[in-house]
mmCIF file of C-alpha atoms in Angstrom:
data_model
loop_
_atom_site.group_PDB
_atom_site.id
_atom_site.type_symbol
_atom_site.label_atom_id
_atom_site.label_comp_id
_atom_site.label_asym_id
_atom_site.label_seq_id
_atom_site.Cartn_x
_atom_site.Cartn_y
_atom_site.Cartn_z
ATOM 1 C CA ASP A 1 96.614 74.180 92.868
ATOM 2 C CA VAL A 2 99.012 71.254 93.333
ATOM 3 C CA LYS A 3 98.474 69.104 96.346
ATOM 4 C CA VAL A 4 100.507 66.462 98.009
ATOM 5 C CA THR A 5 98.967 65.071 101.138
ATOM 6 C CA GLN A 6 100.324 62.929 103.855
ATOM 7 C CA SER A 7 97.914 61.109 106.074
ATOM 8 C CA SER A 8 99.243 62.091 109.450
ATOM 9 C CA ARG A 9 101.088 65.209 110.814
ATOM 10 C CA TYR A 10 102.110 63.456 113.984
ATOM 11 C CA LEU A 11 102.519 59.880 114.799
ATOM 12 C CA VAL A 12 103.723 58.068 117.957
ATOM 13 C CA LYS A 13 104.556 54.361 117.761
ATOM 14 C CA ARG A 14 106.197 51.597 119.845
ATOM 15 C CA THR A 15 109.403 49.883 118.979
ATOM 16 C CA GLY A 16 108.852 46.882 116.840
ATOM 17 C CA GLU A 17 105.497 47.976 115.449
ATOM 18 C CA LYS A 18 104.812 48.088 111.787
ATOM 19 C CA VAL A 19 104.218 51.602 110.509
ATOM 20 C CA PHE A 20 102.596 52.860 107.406
ATOM 21 C CA LEU A 21 103.057 56.312 106.088
ATOM 22 C CA GLU A 22 100.725 57.397 103.315
ATOM 23 C CA CYS A 23 101.145 60.013 100.717
ATOM 24 C CA VAL A 24 98.611 60.874 97.966
ATOM 25 C CA GLN A 25 99.141 63.363 94.989
ATOM 26 C CA ASP A 26 96.492 64.740 92.744
ATOM 27 C CA MET A 27 98.695 66.077 90.002
ATOM 28 C CA ASP A 28 99.071 62.805 87.885
ATOM 29 C CA HIS A 29 102.848 62.971 88.623
ATOM 30 C CA GLU A 30 104.923 60.011 87.554
ATOM 31 C CA ASN A 31 107.545 60.316 90.072
ATOM 32 C CA MET A 32 107.126 60.111 93.844
ATOM 33 C CA PHE A 33 109.749 60.328 96.653
ATOM 34 C CA TRP A 34 110.054 59.637 100.358
ATOM 35 C CA TYR A 35 112.634 61.592 102.262
ATOM 36 C CA ARG A 36 113.808 61.694 105.806
ATOM 37 C CA GLN A 37 114.690 65.112 107.382
ATOM 38 C CA ASP A 38 116.981 65.280 110.406
ATOM 39 C CA PRO A 39 118.634 68.426 111.800
ATOM 40 C CA GLY A 40 122.063 69.075 110.238
ATOM 41 C CA LEU A 41 121.463 66.389 107.713
ATOM 42 C CA GLY A 42 119.213 67.909 105.342
ATOM 43 C CA LEU A 43 116.789 65.874 103.285
ATOM 44 C CA ARG A 44 117.964 62.290 102.595
ATOM 45 C CA LEU A 45 116.219 60.103 100.063
ATOM 46 C CA ILE A 46 114.767 56.817 101.269
ATOM 47 C CA TYR A 47 112.974 55.467 98.100
ATOM 48 C CA PHE A 48 111.521 56.748 95.042
ATOM 49 C CA SER A 49 109.069 55.475 92.364
ATOM 50 C CA TYR A 50 108.989 56.431 88.708
ATOM 51 C CA ASP A 51 105.810 54.493 87.822
ATOM 52 C CA VAL A 52 103.101 52.303 89.191
ATOM 53 C CA LYS A 53 104.719 49.226 90.945
ATOM 54 C CA MET A 54 108.218 50.370 90.180
ATOM 55 C CA LYS A 55 110.559 51.635 93.007
ATOM 56 C CA GLU A 56 114.120 52.406 93.378
ATOM 57 C CA LYS A 57 116.317 52.571 96.399
ATOM 58 C CA GLY A 58 117.596 56.018 97.618
ATOM 59 C CA ASP A 59 120.483 56.651 99.856
ATOM 60 C CA ILE A 60 119.084 55.334 103.179
ATOM 61 C CA PRO A 61 116.639 52.399 102.391
ATOM 62 C CA GLU A 62 117.696 50.128 105.202
ATOM 63 C CA GLY A 63 114.749 49.497 107.493
ATOM 64 C CA TYR A 64 112.180 50.731 105.003
ATOM 65 C CA SER A 65 110.076 49.472 102.086
ATOM 66 C CA VAL A 66 107.617 51.145 99.922
ATOM 67 C CA SER A 67 104.489 50.316 97.832
ATOM 68 C CA ARG A 68 102.899 52.079 94.747
ATOM 69 C CA GLU A 69 99.843 50.096 93.735
ATOM 70 C CA LYS A 70 98.295 53.324 92.205
ATOM 71 C CA LYS A 71 99.743 56.271 90.466
ATOM 72 C CA GLU A 72 98.519 58.789 93.043
ATOM 73 C CA ARG A 73 99.503 56.926 96.272
ATOM 74 C CA PHE A 74 102.987 55.957 97.433
ATOM 75 C CA SER A 75 103.307 54.355 100.878
ATOM 76 C CA LEU A 76 106.356 54.152 103.183
ATOM 77 C CA ILE A 77 106.575 50.976 105.480
ATOM 78 C CA LEU A 78 108.594 50.485 108.473
ATOM 79 C CA GLU A 79 108.527 46.828 109.002
ATOM 80 C CA SER A 80 109.685 46.936 112.585
ATOM 81 C CA ALA A 81 110.057 50.395 113.942
ATOM 82 C CA SER A 82 113.156 51.346 115.870
ATOM 83 C CA THR A 83 114.074 54.428 117.992
ATOM 84 C CA ASN A 84 116.646 55.609 115.319
ATOM 85 C CA GLN A 85 113.705 56.003 112.809
ATOM 86 C CA THR A 86 112.163 58.899 114.874
ATOM 87 C CA SER A 87 112.367 61.706 112.308
ATOM 88 C CA MET A 88 110.383 63.971 110.046
ATOM 89 C CA TYR A 89 109.206 62.124 106.866
ATOM 90 C CA LEU A 90 108.612 64.142 103.755
ATOM 91 C CA CYS A 91 106.784 62.848 100.687
ATOM 92 C CA ALA A 92 107.251 64.617 97.331
ATOM 93 C CA SER A 93 106.144 64.183 93.682
ATOM 94 C CA SER A 94 107.293 65.468 90.309
ATOM 95 C CA PHE A 95 105.907 65.294 86.810
ATOM 96 C CA THR A 96 108.714 64.772 84.252
ATOM 97 C CA SER A 97 112.245 63.392 84.490
ATOM 98 C CA GLY A 98 115.514 65.171 83.801
ATOM 99 C CA GLY A 99 115.013 67.870 86.315
ATOM 100 C CA ASP A 100 111.656 69.125 87.459
ATOM 101 C CA ILE A 101 110.075 70.847 90.444
ATOM 102 C CA GLN A 102 109.391 68.454 93.338
ATOM 103 C CA TYR A 103 106.200 69.197 95.328
ATOM 104 C CA PHE A 104 106.349 68.402 99.034
ATOM 105 C CA GLY A 105 103.695 67.159 101.502
ATOM 106 C CA ALA A 106 103.412 68.981 104.802
ATOM 107 C CA GLY A 107 105.424 66.078 106.539
ATOM 108 C CA THR A 108 104.820 63.361 109.136
ATOM 109 C CA ARG A 109 106.727 63.680 112.494
ATOM 110 C CA LEU A 110 107.243 60.126 113.662
ATOM 111 C CA SER A 111 108.195 59.293 117.152
ATOM 112 C CA VAL A 112 109.305 55.759 117.953
ATOM 113 C CA LEU A 113 109.305 54.979 121.687
ATOM 114 C CA GLY B 1 128.529 59.004 95.005
ATOM 115 C CA GLU B 2 127.128 62.398 94.416
ATOM 116 C CA ASN B 3 127.585 64.770 97.107
ATOM 117 C CA VAL B 4 126.264 68.417 97.687
ATOM 118 C CA GLU B 5 127.982 70.562 100.429
ATOM 119 C CA GLN B 6 126.261 73.761 101.641
ATOM 120 C CA HIS B 7 127.658 76.727 103.510
ATOM 121 C CA PRO B 8 127.055 78.295 105.915
ATOM 122 C CA SER B 9 124.731 76.182 108.214
ATOM 123 C CA THR B 10 123.510 79.303 109.868
ATOM 124 C CA LEU B 11 123.381 82.907 108.659
ATOM 125 C CA SER B 12 122.256 85.949 110.496
ATOM 126 C CA VAL B 13 121.713 89.337 108.680
ATOM 127 C CA GLN B 14 120.196 92.673 109.379
ATOM 128 C CA GLU B 15 116.970 93.518 107.541
ATOM 129 C CA GLY B 16 117.920 95.202 104.247
ATOM 130 C CA ASP B 17 121.172 93.405 103.943
ATOM 131 C CA SER B 18 122.137 90.864 101.368
ATOM 132 C CA ALA B 19 122.521 87.133 102.148
ATOM 133 C CA VAL B 20 124.497 84.624 100.090
ATOM 134 C CA ILE B 21 124.449 80.775 100.457
ATOM 135 C CA LYS B 22 126.896 78.566 98.599
ATOM 136 C CA CYS B 23 126.787 75.102 97.522
ATOM 137 C CA THR B 24 129.309 72.798 95.745
ATOM 138 C CA TYR B 25 128.552 69.571 93.944
ATOM 139 C CA SER B 26 130.747 66.559 93.088
ATOM 140 C CA ASP B 27 129.185 65.087 89.836
ATOM 141 C CA SER B 28 130.059 67.030 86.862
ATOM 142 C CA ALA B 29 127.035 65.473 85.005
ATOM 143 C CA SER B 30 124.693 67.311 87.319
ATOM 144 C CA ASN B 31 122.524 69.669 85.198
ATOM 145 C CA TYR B 32 119.770 70.925 87.388
ATOM 146 C CA PHE B 33 120.133 73.004 90.498
ATOM 147 C CA PRO B 34 117.036 73.973 92.529
ATOM 148 C CA TRP B 35 116.747 75.894 95.696
ATOM 149 C CA TYR B 36 113.938 75.076 98.220
ATOM 150 C CA LYS B 37 112.787 77.355 101.056
ATOM 151 C CA GLN B 38 111.205 75.820 104.271
ATOM 152 C CA GLU B 39 109.624 78.046 106.739
ATOM 153 C CA LEU B 40 109.276 76.931 110.294
ATOM 154 C CA GLY B 41 106.649 74.128 110.478
ATOM 155 C CA LYS B 42 106.043 74.132 106.687
ATOM 156 C CA ARG B 43 106.896 72.224 103.688
ATOM 157 C CA PRO B 44 109.825 72.944 101.446
ATOM 158 C CA GLN B 45 108.810 74.919 98.358
ATOM 159 C CA LEU B 46 110.798 75.713 95.235
ATOM 160 C CA ILE B 47 111.940 79.313 95.076
ATOM 161 C CA ILE B 48 114.235 79.352 92.259
ATOM 162 C CA ASP B 49 116.091 76.882 89.932
ATOM 163 C CA ILE B 50 118.850 76.914 87.252
ATOM 164 C CA ARG B 51 119.968 74.609 84.540
ATOM 165 C CA SER B 52 123.549 73.969 83.457
ATOM 166 C CA ASN B 53 123.126 75.798 80.117
ATOM 167 C CA VAL B 54 122.675 79.192 82.098
ATOM 168 C CA GLY B 55 125.021 81.025 84.310
ATOM 169 C CA GLU B 56 122.669 83.219 86.244
ATOM 170 C CA LYS B 57 118.986 83.585 86.855
ATOM 171 C CA LYS B 58 117.137 86.249 88.778
ATOM 172 C CA ASP B 59 113.675 86.581 90.181
ATOM 173 C CA GLN B 60 113.023 89.857 91.853
ATOM 174 C CA ARG B 61 115.180 89.952 95.040
ATOM 175 C CA ILE B 62 116.472 86.324 94.453
ATOM 176 C CA ALA B 63 119.232 85.350 92.151
ATOM 177 C CA VAL B 64 121.209 82.150 91.611
ATOM 178 C CA THR B 65 124.631 81.800 89.885
ATOM 179 C CA LEU B 66 126.276 78.794 88.528
ATOM 180 C CA ASN B 67 129.941 78.096 87.884
ATOM 181 C CA LYS B 68 130.097 74.654 86.129
ATOM 182 C CA THR B 69 133.948 74.704 85.972
ATOM 183 C CA ALA B 70 134.208 75.051 89.674
ATOM 184 C CA LYS B 71 131.126 73.044 90.332
ATOM 185 C CA HIS B 72 129.426 75.488 92.665
ATOM 186 C CA PHE B 73 126.270 77.519 92.800
ATOM 187 C CA SER B 74 125.104 80.234 94.944
ATOM 188 C CA LEU B 75 121.800 81.769 96.098
ATOM 189 C CA HIS B 76 121.724 85.575 96.644
ATOM 190 C CA ILE B 77 119.017 87.386 98.409
ATOM 191 C CA THR B 78 119.034 91.186 98.333
ATOM 192 C CA GLU B 79 117.125 93.632 100.603
ATOM 193 C CA THR B 80 116.420 90.942 102.999
ATOM 194 C CA GLN B 81 113.133 90.972 104.955
ATOM 195 C CA PRO B 82 111.930 89.144 108.071
ATOM 196 C CA GLU B 83 109.814 86.956 105.994
ATOM 197 C CA ASP B 84 112.953 85.655 104.284
ATOM 198 C CA SER B 85 113.852 83.871 107.577
ATOM 199 C CA ALA B 86 113.727 80.119 106.900
ATOM 200 C CA VAL B 87 115.855 77.147 106.087
ATOM 201 C CA TYR B 88 117.252 77.046 102.618
ATOM 202 C CA PHE B 89 118.331 73.843 100.808
ATOM 203 C CA CYS B 90 120.242 73.618 97.619
ATOM 204 C CA ALA B 91 120.080 70.540 95.470
ATOM 205 C CA ALA B 92 121.585 68.928 92.467
ATOM 206 C CA THR B 93 120.459 66.199 90.061
ATOM 207 C CA LYS B 94 122.462 62.961 89.933
ATOM 208 C CA GLY B 95 121.247 62.222 86.453
ATOM 209 C CA TYR B 96 119.960 58.752 87.201
ATOM 210 C CA ASN B 97 118.474 56.266 84.689
ATOM 211 C CA TYR B 98 116.596 53.198 85.354
ATOM 212 C CA GLY B 99 113.996 52.041 82.843
ATOM 213 C CA GLY B 100 112.746 55.503 82.449
ATOM 214 C CA ALA B 101 114.842 58.520 83.390
ATOM 215 C CA THR B 102 114.025 60.125 86.720
ATOM 216 C CA ASN B 103 115.249 63.116 88.502
ATOM 217 C CA LYS B 104 116.824 62.054 91.771
ATOM 218 C CA LEU B 105 117.864 65.164 93.666
ATOM 219 C CA ILE B 106 120.733 65.283 96.154
ATOM 220 C CA PHE B 107 120.134 67.890 98.726
ATOM 221 C CA GLY B 108 122.537 69.937 100.810
ATOM 222 C CA THR B 109 122.398 69.970 104.436
ATOM 223 C CA GLY B 110 120.540 73.359 104.766
ATOM 224 C CA THR B 111 121.097 76.988 105.870
ATOM 225 C CA LEU B 112 119.229 78.583 108.590
ATOM 226 C CA LEU B 113 118.779 82.231 107.587
ATOM 227 C CA ALA B 114 117.543 84.646 110.364
ATOM 228 C CA VAL B 115 116.788 88.219 109.247
ATOM 229 C CA GLN B 116 116.929 90.588 112.242
ATOM 230 C CA PRO B 117 114.460 93.433 112.032
#
């Protein structure tokens, strides 16, 4: 059974705090993704990684950074959280390139006050 | 850049009726089109996908059709049931290459399907 685990379901932070969102997959997948989900906007890609220590910007990378030191773990970092980063964050992973199933984590609902 | 438009944003049907959700994409190089279902409070999960070398694919009550010329694809659900109520997302690949190829998906904005008993 495939598994993508996000470290927190709910998180409340203050403006200006540094925030870490963690994602772990146990399927030995090459590709990992961070999305942001907002009502009416669908799933928007923040960053993705196609290998250890490799990363690529998605469509909305501003205000975010990522880290992938190990194949199974992909971290999303908010260097200085702002209220407009209040959202649902979804991590996903996939095995091959060229079109493959993405498996999602349960999501982290982040509130920045 | 690549764009995927999805309609309608909300859809309400009676149990047993059919539901159709439509998506259009802008990049003619797109070659993989998955559909994800997200039940309330749960993670998105793939329900069906189609590749550009196929025009139609069925899986029990669910089917997807693809028109490459018009650059649109549709999800068809027949004999809808209350458990079909969810948000459905279409997506398309952008065909991105950097070092190794990777499948970067562009998602539509979602359709909230409500099946009334």
